[in-house]
Coordinates of C-alpha atoms in Angstrom, one line a residue:
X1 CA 1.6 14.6 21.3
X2 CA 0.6 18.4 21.5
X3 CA -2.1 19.7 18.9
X4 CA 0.1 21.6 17.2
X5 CA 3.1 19.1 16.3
X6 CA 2.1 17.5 12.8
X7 CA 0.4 14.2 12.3
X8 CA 1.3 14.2 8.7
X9 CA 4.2 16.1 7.0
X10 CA 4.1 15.8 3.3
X11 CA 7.8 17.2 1.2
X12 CA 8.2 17.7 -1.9
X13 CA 6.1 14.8 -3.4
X14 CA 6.3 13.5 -6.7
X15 CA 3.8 10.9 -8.1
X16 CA 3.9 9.8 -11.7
X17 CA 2.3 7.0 -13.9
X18 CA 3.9 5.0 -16.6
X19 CA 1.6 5.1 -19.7
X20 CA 1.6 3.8 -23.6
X21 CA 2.1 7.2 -24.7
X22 CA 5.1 8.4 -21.7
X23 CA 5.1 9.7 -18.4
X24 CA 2.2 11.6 -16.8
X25 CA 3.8 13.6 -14.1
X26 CA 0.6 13.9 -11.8
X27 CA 2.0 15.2 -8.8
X28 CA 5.3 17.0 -9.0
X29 CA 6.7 18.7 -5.8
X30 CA 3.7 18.8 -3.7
X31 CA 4.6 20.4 0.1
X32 CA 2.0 20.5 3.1
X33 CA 1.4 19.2 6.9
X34 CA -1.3 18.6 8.8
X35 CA -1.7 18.9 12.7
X36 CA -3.3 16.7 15.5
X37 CA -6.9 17.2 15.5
X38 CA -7.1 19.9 12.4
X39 CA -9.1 19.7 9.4
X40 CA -7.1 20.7 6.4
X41 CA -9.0 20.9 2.4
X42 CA -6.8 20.4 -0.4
X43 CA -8.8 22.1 -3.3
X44 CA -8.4 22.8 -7.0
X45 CA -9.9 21.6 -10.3
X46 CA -10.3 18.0 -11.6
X47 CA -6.7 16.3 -12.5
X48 CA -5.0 18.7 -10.7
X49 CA -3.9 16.0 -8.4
X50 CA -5.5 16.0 -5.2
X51 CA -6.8 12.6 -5.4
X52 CA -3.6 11.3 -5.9
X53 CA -1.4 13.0 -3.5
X54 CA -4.3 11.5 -0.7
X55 CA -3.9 8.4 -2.5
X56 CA -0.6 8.0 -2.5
X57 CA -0.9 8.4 1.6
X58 CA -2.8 5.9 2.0
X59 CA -0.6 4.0 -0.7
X60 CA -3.8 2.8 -2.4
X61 CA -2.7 4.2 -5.9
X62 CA -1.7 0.6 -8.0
X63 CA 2.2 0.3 -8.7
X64 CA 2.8 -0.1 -11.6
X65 CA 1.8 2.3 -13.6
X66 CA 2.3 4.8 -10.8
X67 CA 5.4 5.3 -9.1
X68 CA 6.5 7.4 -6.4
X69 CA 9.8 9.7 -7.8
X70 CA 11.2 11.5 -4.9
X71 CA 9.4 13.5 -1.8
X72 CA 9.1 12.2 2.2
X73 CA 5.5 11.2 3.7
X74 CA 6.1 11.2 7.7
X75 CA 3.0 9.7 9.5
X76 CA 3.3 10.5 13.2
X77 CA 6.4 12.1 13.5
X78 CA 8.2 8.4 13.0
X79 CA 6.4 6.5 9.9
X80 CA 8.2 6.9 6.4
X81 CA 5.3 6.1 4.7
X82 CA 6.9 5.9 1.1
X83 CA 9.2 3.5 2.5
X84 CA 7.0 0.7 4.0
X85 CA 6.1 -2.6 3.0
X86 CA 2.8 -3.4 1.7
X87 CA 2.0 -5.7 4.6
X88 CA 3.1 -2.8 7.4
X89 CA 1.1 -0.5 5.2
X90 CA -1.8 -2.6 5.8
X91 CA -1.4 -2.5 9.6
X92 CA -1.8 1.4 9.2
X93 CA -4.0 1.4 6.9
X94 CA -7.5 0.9 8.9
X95 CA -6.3 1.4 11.8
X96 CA -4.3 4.6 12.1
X97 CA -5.7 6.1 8.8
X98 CA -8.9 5.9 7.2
X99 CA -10.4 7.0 4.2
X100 CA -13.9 8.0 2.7
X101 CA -14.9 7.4 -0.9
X102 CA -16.3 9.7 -3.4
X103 CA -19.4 7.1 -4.2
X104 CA -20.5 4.9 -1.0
X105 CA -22.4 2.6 -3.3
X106 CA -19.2 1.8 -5.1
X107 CA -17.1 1.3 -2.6
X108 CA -19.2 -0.7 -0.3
X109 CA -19.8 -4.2 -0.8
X110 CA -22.9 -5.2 -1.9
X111 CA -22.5 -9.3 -0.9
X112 CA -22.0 -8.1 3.0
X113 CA -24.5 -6.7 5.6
X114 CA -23.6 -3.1 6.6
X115 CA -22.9 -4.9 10.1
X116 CA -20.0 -6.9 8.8
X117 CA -18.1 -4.5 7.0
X118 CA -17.6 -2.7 10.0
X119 CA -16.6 -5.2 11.9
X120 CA -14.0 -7.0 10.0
X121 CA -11.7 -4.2 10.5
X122 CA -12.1 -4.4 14.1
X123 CA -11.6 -7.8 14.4
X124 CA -8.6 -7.6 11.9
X125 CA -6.9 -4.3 13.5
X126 CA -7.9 -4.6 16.8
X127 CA -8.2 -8.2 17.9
X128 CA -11.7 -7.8 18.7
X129 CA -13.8 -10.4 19.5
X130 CA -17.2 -11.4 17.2
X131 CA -19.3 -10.0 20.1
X132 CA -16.9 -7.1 21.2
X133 CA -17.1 -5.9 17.7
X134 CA -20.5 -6.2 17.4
X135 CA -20.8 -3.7 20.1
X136 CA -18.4 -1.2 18.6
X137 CA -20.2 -1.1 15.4
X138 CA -23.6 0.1 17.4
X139 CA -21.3 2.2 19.4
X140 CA -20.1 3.9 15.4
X141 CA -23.5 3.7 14.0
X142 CA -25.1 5.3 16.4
X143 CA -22.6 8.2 16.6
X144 CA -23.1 9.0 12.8
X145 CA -26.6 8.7 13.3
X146 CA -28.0 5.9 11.6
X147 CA -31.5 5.5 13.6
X148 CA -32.0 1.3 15.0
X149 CA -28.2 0.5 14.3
X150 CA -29.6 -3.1 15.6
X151 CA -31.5 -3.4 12.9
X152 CA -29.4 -1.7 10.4
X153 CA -26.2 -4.0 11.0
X154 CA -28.3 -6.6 9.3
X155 CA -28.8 -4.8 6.1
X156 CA -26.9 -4.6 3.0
X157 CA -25.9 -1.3 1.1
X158 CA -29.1 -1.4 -1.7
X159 CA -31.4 -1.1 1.3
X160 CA -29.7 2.2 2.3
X161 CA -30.9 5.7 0.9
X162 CA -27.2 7.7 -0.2
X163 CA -27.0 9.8 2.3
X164 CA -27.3 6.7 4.7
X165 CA -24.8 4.9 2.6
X166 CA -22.3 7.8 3.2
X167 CA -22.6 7.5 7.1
X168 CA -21.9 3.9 7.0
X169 CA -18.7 4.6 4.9
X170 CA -17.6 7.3 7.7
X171 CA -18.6 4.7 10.3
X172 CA -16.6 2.0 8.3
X173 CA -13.2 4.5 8.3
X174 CA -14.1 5.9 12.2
X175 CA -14.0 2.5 13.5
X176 CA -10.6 1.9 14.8
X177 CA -10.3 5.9 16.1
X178 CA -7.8 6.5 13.4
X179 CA -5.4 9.3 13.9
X180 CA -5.6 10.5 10.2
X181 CA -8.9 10.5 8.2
X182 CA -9.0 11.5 4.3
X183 CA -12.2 13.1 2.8
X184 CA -12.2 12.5 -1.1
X185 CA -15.2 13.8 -2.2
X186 CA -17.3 12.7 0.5
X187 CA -20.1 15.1 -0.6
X188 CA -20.5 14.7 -4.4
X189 CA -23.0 12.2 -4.8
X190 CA -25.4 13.6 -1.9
X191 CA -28.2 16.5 -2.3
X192 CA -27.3 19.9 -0.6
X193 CA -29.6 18.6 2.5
X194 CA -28.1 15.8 2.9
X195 CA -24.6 17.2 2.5
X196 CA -25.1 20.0 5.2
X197 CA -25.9 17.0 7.5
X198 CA -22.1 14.9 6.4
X199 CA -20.5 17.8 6.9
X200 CA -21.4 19.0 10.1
X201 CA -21.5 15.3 11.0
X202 CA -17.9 15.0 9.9
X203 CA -16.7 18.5 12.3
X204 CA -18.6 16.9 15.1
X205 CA -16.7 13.8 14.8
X206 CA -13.3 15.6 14.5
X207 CA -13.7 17.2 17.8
X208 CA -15.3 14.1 19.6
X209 CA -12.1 11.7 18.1
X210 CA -9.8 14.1 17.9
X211 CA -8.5 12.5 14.8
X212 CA -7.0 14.7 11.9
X213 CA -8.7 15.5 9.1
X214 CA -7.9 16.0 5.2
X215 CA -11.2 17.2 2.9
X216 CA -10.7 16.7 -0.6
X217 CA -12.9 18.7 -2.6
X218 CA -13.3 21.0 -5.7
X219 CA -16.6 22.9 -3.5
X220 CA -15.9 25.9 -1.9
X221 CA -18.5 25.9 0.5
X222 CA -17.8 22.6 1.7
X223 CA -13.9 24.5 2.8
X224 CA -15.5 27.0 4.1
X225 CA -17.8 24.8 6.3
X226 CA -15.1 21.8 7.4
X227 CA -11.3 23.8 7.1
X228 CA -9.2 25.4 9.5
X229 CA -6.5 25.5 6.4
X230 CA -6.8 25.0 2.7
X231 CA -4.4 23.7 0.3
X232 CA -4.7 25.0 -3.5
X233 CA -3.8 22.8 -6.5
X234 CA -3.3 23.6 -9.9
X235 CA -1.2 21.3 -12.2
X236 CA 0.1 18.7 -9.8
X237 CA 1.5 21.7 -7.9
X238 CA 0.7 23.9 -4.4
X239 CA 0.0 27.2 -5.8
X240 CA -1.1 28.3 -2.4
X241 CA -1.6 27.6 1.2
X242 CA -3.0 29.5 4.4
X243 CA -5.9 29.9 6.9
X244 CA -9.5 29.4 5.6
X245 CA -9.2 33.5 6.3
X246 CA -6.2 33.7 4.5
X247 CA -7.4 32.0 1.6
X248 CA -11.0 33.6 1.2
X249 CA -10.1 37.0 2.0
X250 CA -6.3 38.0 1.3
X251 CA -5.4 35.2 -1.2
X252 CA -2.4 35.9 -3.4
X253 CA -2.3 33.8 -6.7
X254 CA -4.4 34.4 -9.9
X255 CA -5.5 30.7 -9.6
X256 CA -7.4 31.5 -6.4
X257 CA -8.7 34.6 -7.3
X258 CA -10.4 32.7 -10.2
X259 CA -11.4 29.8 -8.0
X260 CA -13.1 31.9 -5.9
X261 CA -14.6 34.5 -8.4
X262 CA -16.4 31.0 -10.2
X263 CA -18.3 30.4 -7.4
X264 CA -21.9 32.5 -7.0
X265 CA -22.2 34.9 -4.1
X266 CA -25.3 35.6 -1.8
X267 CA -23.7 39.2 -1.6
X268 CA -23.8 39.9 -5.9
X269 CA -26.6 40.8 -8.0
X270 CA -29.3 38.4 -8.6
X271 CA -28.6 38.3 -12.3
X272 CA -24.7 38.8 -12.3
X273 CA -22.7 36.1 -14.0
X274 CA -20.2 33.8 -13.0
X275 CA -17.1 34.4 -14.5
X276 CA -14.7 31.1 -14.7
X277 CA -11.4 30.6 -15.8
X278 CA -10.5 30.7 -19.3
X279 CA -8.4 28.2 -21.4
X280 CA -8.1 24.4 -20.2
X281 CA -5.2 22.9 -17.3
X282 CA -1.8 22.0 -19.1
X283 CA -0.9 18.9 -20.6
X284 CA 1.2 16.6 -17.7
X285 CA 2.6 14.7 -20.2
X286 CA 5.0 17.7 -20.7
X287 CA 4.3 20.5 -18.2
X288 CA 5.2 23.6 -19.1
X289 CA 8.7 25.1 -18.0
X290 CA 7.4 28.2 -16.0
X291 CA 4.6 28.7 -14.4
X292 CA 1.7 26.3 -15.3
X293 CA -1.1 28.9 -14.4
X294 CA 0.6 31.2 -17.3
X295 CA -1.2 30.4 -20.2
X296 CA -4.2 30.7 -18.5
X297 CA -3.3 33.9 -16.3
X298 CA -4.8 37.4 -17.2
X299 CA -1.5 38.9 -15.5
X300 CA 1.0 36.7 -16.8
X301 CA 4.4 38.1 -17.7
X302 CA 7.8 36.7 -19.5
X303 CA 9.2 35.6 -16.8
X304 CA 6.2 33.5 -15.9
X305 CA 6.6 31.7 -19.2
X306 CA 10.1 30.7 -18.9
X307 CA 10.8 30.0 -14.9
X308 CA 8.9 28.5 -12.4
X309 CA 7.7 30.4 -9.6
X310 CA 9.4 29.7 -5.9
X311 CA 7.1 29.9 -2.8
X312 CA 6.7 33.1 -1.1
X313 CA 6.0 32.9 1.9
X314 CA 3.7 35.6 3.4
X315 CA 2.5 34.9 7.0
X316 CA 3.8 32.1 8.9
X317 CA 0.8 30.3 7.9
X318 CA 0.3 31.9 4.6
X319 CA 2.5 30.9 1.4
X320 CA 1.8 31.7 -2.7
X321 CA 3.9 30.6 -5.8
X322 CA 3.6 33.1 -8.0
X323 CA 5.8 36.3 -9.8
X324 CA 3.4 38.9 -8.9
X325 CA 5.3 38.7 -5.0
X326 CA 8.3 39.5 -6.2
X327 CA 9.5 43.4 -5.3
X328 CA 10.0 43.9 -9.0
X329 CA 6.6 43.0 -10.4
X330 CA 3.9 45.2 -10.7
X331 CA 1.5 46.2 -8.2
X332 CA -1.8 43.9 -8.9
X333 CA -4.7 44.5 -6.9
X334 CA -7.1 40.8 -5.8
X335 CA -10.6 41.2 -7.9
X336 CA -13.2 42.3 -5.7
X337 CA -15.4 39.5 -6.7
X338 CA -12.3 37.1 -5.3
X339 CA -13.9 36.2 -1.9
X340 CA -14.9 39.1 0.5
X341 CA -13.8 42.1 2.2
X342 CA -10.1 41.7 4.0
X343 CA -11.2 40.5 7.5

């Protein structure tokens, strides 16, 4: 496969869940691929449905209440992965993809030495032997840098510091070289020392394995670090897409502008304030006809209210959803304070 065909190709997703009160459309038309070997951050505020769009991947989302509408996932050019079985999904899932958690103390098990639950994936996915397994795991715990994996493997989780506990959960999802890896969070929990060490441990690892990778995140540095491309949510909808240039320094919609304007700058004034998005993210219960940024948009205009906005797109990496690119809107010029200087 060459680096550039996709790994993943993602169309027009929809994701919903089934509730007491009606339908919560969480994910509703979401579009995107993701290449061999590329590191790709889908980004946006809480609930605007980046957890569940990787979720719904790795089909780990519980069905019922949530229920996938309409919208292709291909894995690997041949995989439908919306159409699949639970039990084939469980073949891929492990092997072929893996996936970090937001909390490592969470999502590890506390009854089982560090050791074991990387093993039982290899000897589940792979066929490995008790002793051939052992040996991998060494092999993974030493490559995320966990000092005297020997004695390591015969820990359990409480007797790992959090940053530690992240590794493992890397080394847990790395173990049977999957070809997709999904992010969600993986920096949260951790101090900023610790989280300059996972990421650069994670960019290391995707050009040792070659395995693709997709960052979920809401921190800007973190994209800026990890991403070749970034993804922006807002509403259970792309709003944009492009290059990590593209994105920091000739982005097109209001929503980035005001992701990137919340975020503090070595480059401003010491005592210059932050200045974050006004309002609150609409209610997916009913979403809102036209644009779902509108209420909350400084430049908002009729039409933005009533229809919803196509993509435009703008480069052949580069693509917006928003009125402003039409050839009959006014001319509105990207806030200074939106990232830097065009590059």
């Amino acid at each position: 496969m060459s680096k550039n065909k996709p790994i993943l190709e993602v169309k027009d997703l929809r994701v919903s869940f089934r509730t007491y009160a009606g339908e919560v459309q969480a994910v509703r038309g979401v579009s995107f691929h993701l290449n061999k070997g590329e590191v790709l951050a889908i980004v946006g505020e809480s609930g605007c449905g980046k957890s569940v769009t990787a979720q719904t991947i790795m089909r780990l989302i519980p069905t019922p209440p949530s229920f996938i509408k309409s919208g292709s996932i291909l894995f690997d050019g041949k995989t439908e992965i919306t159409k699949l079985s639970n039990s084939k999904m469980e073949k891929i899932r492990g092997s072929e993809m893996g996936m970090i958690f937001q909390d490592p103390m969470t999502s590890l098990n506390p009854t089982m030495t560090v050791g074991k639950q990387i093993t039982e994936g290899l000897i589940k996915h792979q066929g490995l032997s008790r002793v051939a397994a052992d040996e991998r795991a060494l092999e993974i715990l030493t490559l995320v840098g966990i000092s005297n994996p020997q004695g390591r493997m015969k820990q359990y989780p409480h007797e790992f510091s959090g940053g530690m506990r992240q590794r493992v959960m890397i080394a847990i999802a790395l173990a049977c070289n999957p070809k997709l890896l999904i992010a969600d969070e993986p920096t949260t929990a951790l101090d900023v020392t610790i989280q300059a060490q996972i990421i650069d441990l994670m960019k290391k690892l995707s050009e040792q394995t070659d395995s693709a990778i997709i960052v979920i995140t809401h921190d800007l540095g973190v994209v800026a670090e990890m991403a070749q491309r970034v993804v922006v949510m807002y509403a259970g909808k792309v709003v944009e897409q492009g290059t990590v240039d593209e994105i920091f320094y000739r982005s097109r919609h209001p929503y980035t502008w005001g992701l990137l304007r919340s975020v503090p700058r070595l480059d401003q004034e010491k005592n210059s304030e932050l200045v974050p998005i006004p309002g609150t993210p609409p209610d997916l219960f009913a979403p809102p006809k036209g644009c779902a940024f509108a209420a909350r948009c400084p430049y908002a205009m009729k039409v933005c209210q009533e229809y919803d906005p196509e993509q435009t797109q703008l480069t052949e990496t580069h693509s917006a959803a928003c009125w402003l690119l039409h050839e009959d809107a006014p001319k509105v010029e990207r806030p200074v304070e939106a990232g830097g200087t065009a590059r």
